[in-house]
CSV table of C-alpha atoms in Angstrom, one decimal:
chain,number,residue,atom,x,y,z
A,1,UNK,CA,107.8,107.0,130.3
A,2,UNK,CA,109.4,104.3,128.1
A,3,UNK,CA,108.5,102.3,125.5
A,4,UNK,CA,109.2,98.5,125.7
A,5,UNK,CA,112.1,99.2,122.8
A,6,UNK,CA,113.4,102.1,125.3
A,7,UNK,CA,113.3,99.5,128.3
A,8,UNK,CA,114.8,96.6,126.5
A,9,UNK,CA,117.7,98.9,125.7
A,10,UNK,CA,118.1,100.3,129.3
A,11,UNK,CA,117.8,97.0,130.5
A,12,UNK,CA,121.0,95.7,128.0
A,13,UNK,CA,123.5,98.0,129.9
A,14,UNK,CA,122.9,97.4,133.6
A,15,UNK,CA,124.5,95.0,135.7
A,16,UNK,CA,122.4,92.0,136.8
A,17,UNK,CA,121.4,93.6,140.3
A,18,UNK,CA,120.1,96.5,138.9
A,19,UNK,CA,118.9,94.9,136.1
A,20,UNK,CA,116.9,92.5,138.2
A,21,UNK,CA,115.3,95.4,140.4
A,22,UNK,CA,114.6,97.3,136.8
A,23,UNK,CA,113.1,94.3,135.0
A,24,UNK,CA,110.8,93.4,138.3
A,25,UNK,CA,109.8,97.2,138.7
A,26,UNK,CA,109.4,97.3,134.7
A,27,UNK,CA,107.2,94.1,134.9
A,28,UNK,CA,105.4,94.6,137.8
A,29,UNK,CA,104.7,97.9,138.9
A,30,UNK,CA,106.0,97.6,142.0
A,31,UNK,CA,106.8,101.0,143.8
A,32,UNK,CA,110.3,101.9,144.8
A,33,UNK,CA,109.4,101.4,148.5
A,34,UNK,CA,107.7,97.9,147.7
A,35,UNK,CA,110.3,96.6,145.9
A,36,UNK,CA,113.5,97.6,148.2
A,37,UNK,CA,111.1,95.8,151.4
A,38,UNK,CA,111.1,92.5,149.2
A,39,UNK,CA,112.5,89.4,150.8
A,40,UNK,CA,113.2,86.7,148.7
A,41,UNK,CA,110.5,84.8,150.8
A,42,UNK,CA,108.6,86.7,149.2
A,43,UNK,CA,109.3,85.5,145.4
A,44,UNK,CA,107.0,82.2,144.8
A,45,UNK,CA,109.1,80.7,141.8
A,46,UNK,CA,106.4,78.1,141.4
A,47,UNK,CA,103.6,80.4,141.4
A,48,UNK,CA,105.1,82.6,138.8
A,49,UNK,CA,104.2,85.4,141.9
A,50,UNK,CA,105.2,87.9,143.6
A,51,UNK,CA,103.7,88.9,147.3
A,52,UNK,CA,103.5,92.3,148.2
A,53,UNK,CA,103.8,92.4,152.3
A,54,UNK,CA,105.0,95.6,153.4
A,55,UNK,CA,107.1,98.7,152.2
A,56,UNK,CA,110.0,100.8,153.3
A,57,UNK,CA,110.2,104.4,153.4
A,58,UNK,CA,113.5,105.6,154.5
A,59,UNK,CA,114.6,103.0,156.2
A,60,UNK,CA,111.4,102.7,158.0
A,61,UNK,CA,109.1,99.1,157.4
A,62,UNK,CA,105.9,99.8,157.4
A,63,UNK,CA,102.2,98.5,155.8
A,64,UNK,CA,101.9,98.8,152.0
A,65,UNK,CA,100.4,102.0,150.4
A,66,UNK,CA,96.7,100.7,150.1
A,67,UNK,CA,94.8,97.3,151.0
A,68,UNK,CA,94.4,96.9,147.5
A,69,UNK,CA,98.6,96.9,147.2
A,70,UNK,CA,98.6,93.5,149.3
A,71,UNK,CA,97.9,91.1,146.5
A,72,UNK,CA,100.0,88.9,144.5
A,73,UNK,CA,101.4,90.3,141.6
A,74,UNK,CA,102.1,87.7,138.4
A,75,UNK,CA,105.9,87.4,137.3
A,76,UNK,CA,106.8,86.5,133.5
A,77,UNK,CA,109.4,83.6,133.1
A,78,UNK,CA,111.5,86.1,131.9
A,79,UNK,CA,111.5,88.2,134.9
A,80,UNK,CA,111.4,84.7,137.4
A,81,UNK,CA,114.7,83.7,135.2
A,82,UNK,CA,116.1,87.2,135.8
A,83,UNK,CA,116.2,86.8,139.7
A,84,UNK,CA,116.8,83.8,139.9
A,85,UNK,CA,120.4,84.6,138.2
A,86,UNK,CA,120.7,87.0,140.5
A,87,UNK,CA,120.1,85.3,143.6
A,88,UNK,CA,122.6,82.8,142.4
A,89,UNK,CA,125.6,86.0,142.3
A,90,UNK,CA,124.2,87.3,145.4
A,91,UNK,CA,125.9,87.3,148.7
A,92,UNK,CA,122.7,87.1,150.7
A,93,UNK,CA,120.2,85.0,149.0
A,94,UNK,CA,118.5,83.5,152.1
A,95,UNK,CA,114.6,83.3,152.5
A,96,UNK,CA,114.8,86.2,154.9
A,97,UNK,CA,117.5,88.0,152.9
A,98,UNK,CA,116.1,91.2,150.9
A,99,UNK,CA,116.5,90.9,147.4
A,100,UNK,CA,118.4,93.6,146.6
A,101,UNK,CA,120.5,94.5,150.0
A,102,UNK,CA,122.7,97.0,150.9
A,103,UNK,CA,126.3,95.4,150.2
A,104,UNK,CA,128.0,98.3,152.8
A,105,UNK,CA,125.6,97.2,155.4
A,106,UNK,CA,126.4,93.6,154.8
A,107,UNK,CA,123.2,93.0,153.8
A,108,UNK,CA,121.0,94.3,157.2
A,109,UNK,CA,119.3,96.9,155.0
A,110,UNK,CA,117.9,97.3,151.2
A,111,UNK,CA,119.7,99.3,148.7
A,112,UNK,CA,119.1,102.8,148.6
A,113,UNK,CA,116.9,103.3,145.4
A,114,UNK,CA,118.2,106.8,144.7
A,115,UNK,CA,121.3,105.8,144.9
A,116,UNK,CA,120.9,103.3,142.6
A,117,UNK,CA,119.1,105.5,139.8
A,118,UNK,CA,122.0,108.6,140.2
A,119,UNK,CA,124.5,106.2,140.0
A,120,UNK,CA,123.1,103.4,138.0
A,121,UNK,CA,120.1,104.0,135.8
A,122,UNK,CA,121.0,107.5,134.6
A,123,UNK,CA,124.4,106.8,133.0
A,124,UNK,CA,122.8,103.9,131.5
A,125,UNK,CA,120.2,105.6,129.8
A,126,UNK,CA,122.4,107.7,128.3
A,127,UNK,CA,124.9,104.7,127.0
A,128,UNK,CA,121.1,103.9,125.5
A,129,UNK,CA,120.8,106.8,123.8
A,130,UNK,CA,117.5,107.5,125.8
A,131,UNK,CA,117.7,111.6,126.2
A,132,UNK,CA,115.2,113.9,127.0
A,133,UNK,CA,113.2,111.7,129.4
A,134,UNK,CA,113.4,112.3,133.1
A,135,UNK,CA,113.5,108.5,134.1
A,136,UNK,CA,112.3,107.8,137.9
A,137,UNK,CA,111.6,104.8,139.9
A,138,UNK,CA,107.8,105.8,139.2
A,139,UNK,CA,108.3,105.7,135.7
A,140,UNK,CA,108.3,102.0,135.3
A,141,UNK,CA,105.3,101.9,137.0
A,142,UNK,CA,103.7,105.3,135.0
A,143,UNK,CA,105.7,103.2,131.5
A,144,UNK,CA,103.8,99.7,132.4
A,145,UNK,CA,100.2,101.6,132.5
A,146,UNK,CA,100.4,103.3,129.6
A,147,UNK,CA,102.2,99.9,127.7
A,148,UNK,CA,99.0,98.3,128.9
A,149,UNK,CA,97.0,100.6,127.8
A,150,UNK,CA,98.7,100.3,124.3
A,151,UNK,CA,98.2,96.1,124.4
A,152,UNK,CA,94.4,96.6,125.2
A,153,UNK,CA,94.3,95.2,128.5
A,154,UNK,CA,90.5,96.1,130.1
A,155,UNK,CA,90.8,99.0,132.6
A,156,UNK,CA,89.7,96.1,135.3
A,157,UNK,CA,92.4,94.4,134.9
A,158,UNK,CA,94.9,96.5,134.4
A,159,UNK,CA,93.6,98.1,138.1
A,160,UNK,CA,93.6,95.2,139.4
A,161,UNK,CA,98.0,94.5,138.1
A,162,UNK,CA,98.6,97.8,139.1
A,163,UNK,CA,96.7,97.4,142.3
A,164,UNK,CA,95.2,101.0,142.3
A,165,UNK,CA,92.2,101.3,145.1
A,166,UNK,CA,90.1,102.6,142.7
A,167,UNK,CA,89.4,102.3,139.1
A,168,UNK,CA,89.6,106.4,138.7
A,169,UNK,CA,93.2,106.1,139.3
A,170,UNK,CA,93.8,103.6,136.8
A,171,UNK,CA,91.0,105.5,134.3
A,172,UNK,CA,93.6,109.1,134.6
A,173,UNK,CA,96.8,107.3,133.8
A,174,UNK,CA,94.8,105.2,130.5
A,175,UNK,CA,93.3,109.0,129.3
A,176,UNK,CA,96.8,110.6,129.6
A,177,UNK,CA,98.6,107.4,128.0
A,178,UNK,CA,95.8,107.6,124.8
A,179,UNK,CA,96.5,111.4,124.9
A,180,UNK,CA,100.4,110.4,124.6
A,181,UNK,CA,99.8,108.1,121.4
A,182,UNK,CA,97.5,110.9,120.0
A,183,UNK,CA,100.6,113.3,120.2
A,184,UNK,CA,103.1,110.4,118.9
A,185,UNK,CA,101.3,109.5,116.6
A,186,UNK,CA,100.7,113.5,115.3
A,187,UNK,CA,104.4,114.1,115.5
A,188,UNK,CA,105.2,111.1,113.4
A,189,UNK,CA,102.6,112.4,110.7
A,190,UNK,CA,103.8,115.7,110.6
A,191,UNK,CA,107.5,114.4,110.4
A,192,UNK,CA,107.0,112.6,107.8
A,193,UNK,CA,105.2,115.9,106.0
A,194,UNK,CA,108.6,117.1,106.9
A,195,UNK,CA,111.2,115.1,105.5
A,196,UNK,CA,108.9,114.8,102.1
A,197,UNK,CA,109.2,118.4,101.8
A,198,UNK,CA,112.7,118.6,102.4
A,199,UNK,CA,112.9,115.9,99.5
A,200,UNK,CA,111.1,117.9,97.4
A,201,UNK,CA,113.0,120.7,98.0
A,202,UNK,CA,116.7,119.4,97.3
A,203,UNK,CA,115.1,117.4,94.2
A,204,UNK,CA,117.0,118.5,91.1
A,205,UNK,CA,114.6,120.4,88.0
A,206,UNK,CA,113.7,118.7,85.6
A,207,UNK,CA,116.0,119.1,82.4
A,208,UNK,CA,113.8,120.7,79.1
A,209,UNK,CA,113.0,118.2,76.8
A,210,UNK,CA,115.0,117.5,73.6
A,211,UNK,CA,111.9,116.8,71.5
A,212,UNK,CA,110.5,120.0,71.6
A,213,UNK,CA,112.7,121.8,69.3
A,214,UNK,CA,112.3,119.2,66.7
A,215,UNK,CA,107.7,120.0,67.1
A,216,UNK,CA,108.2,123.1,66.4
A,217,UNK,CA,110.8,122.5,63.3
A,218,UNK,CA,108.0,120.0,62.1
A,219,UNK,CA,105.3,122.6,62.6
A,220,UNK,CA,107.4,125.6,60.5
A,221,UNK,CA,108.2,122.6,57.8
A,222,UNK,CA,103.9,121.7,57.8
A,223,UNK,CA,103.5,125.5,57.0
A,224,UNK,CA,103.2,125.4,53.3
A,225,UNK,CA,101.1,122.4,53.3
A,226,UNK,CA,98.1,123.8,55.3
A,227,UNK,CA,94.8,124.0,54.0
A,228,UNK,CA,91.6,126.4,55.1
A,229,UNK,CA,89.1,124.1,57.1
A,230,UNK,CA,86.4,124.8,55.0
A,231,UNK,CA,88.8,123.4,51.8
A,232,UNK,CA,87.9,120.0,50.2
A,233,UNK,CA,89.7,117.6,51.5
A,234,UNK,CA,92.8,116.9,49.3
A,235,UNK,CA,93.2,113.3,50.3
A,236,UNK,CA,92.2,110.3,47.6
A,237,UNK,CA,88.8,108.6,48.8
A,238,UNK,CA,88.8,105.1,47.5
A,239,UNK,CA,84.7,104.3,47.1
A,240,UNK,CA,83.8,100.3,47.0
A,241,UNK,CA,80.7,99.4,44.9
A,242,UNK,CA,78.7,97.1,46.9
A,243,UNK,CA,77.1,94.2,44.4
């Protein structure tokens, strides 16, 4: 999973085609095999939409996952000004064209995702500085659940964006993603705990004071001057008469 500072960076040190498949997975949700079957007929610029029509599994077209994955999806401007820069770089930018075609097969068949995320996505992550996650294509679509999650989008809707049948599936990905930010948000705590030891720790002692010697001097010079507690008191009382 990423956070939306971990995508941001990712998505800073990939080339516009890759970017634009990145930002629309990121965005969206879209599964790998959704978003390689993509036409750009099927980008409504207007609409701010995108329409999920059919998918591709190894080269093979076929129906999309569910029923409930045949609905529009809604695109931010951000994302709709994203492909549209890169249908303006592209060599095949038709209405029938994919969106993100296979150069070597002069654009007859998608890009193969894999591919793409050895080659691409990986190295980029690590330019990043983004270690110790094992980024897939699914993990845009696992990331934008649990960022949901986080913004307090209502487990309808956020079922209904990520276009899960069911609202269990939606319900397992939201209790995993609060378990995440319980364990974040532990390891932070106890990091913190941490570093204040450490502090502690290299903290230099405190140096003795300098006014001590100088009590106790006072208290050996006050010797001869000390009275018995049951003494009369040797101070002058000044009595006023009242008239």
């Amino acid at each position: 999973m990423l956070t939306p500072a971990e995508f941001a960076a990712l998505a800073d040190e990939l080339p516009l085609r890759v970017k634009a498949m990145v930002v629309l997975a990121g965005s969206t949700g879209l599964r790998r095999s959704e978003l390689v079957a993509l036409t750009w007929r099927d980008i409504d610029p207007l609409l701010m939409q995108v329409n999920v029509l059919r998918s591709c599994v190894r080269g093979r077209f076929g129906d999309t996952k569910t029923e409930a994955s045949r609905k529009p999806v809604p695109l931010h401007t951000s994302v709709v000004q994203c492909l549209d820069a890169w249908r303006r770089e592209s060599m095949y930018n038709g209405d029938d064209d994919f969106l993100f075609p296979s150069v070597r097969n002069e654009g007859r068949t998608p890009v193969t995702p894999d591919m793409i995320l050895k080659k691409i996505i990986r190295p980029a992550l690590v330019r990043a500085k983004i270690t110790g996650k094992r980024i897939g294509w699914h993990s845009f679509r696992h990331s934008l659940a649990t960022n949901l999650r986080a913004a307090g989008a209502d487990l309808k809707t956020a079922q209904e964006l990520l276009r899960h049948s069911n609202s269990r599936i939606t319900l397992d990905i939201y209790t995993r993603a609060i378990s995440a930010n319980k364990r974040e948000a532990n390891n932070k705590v106890m990091e913190m705990v941490i570093e204040a030891g450490k502090a502690r720790l290299s903290a230099p002692s405190p140096a003795p004071s300098r006014r001590e010697p100088h009590l106790l001097e006072g208290s050996k010079k006050g010797a001869g001057n000390s009275q018995h507690p049951s003494a009369p008191s040797r101070a002058t009382t000044n009595f006023v008469t009242v008239p």
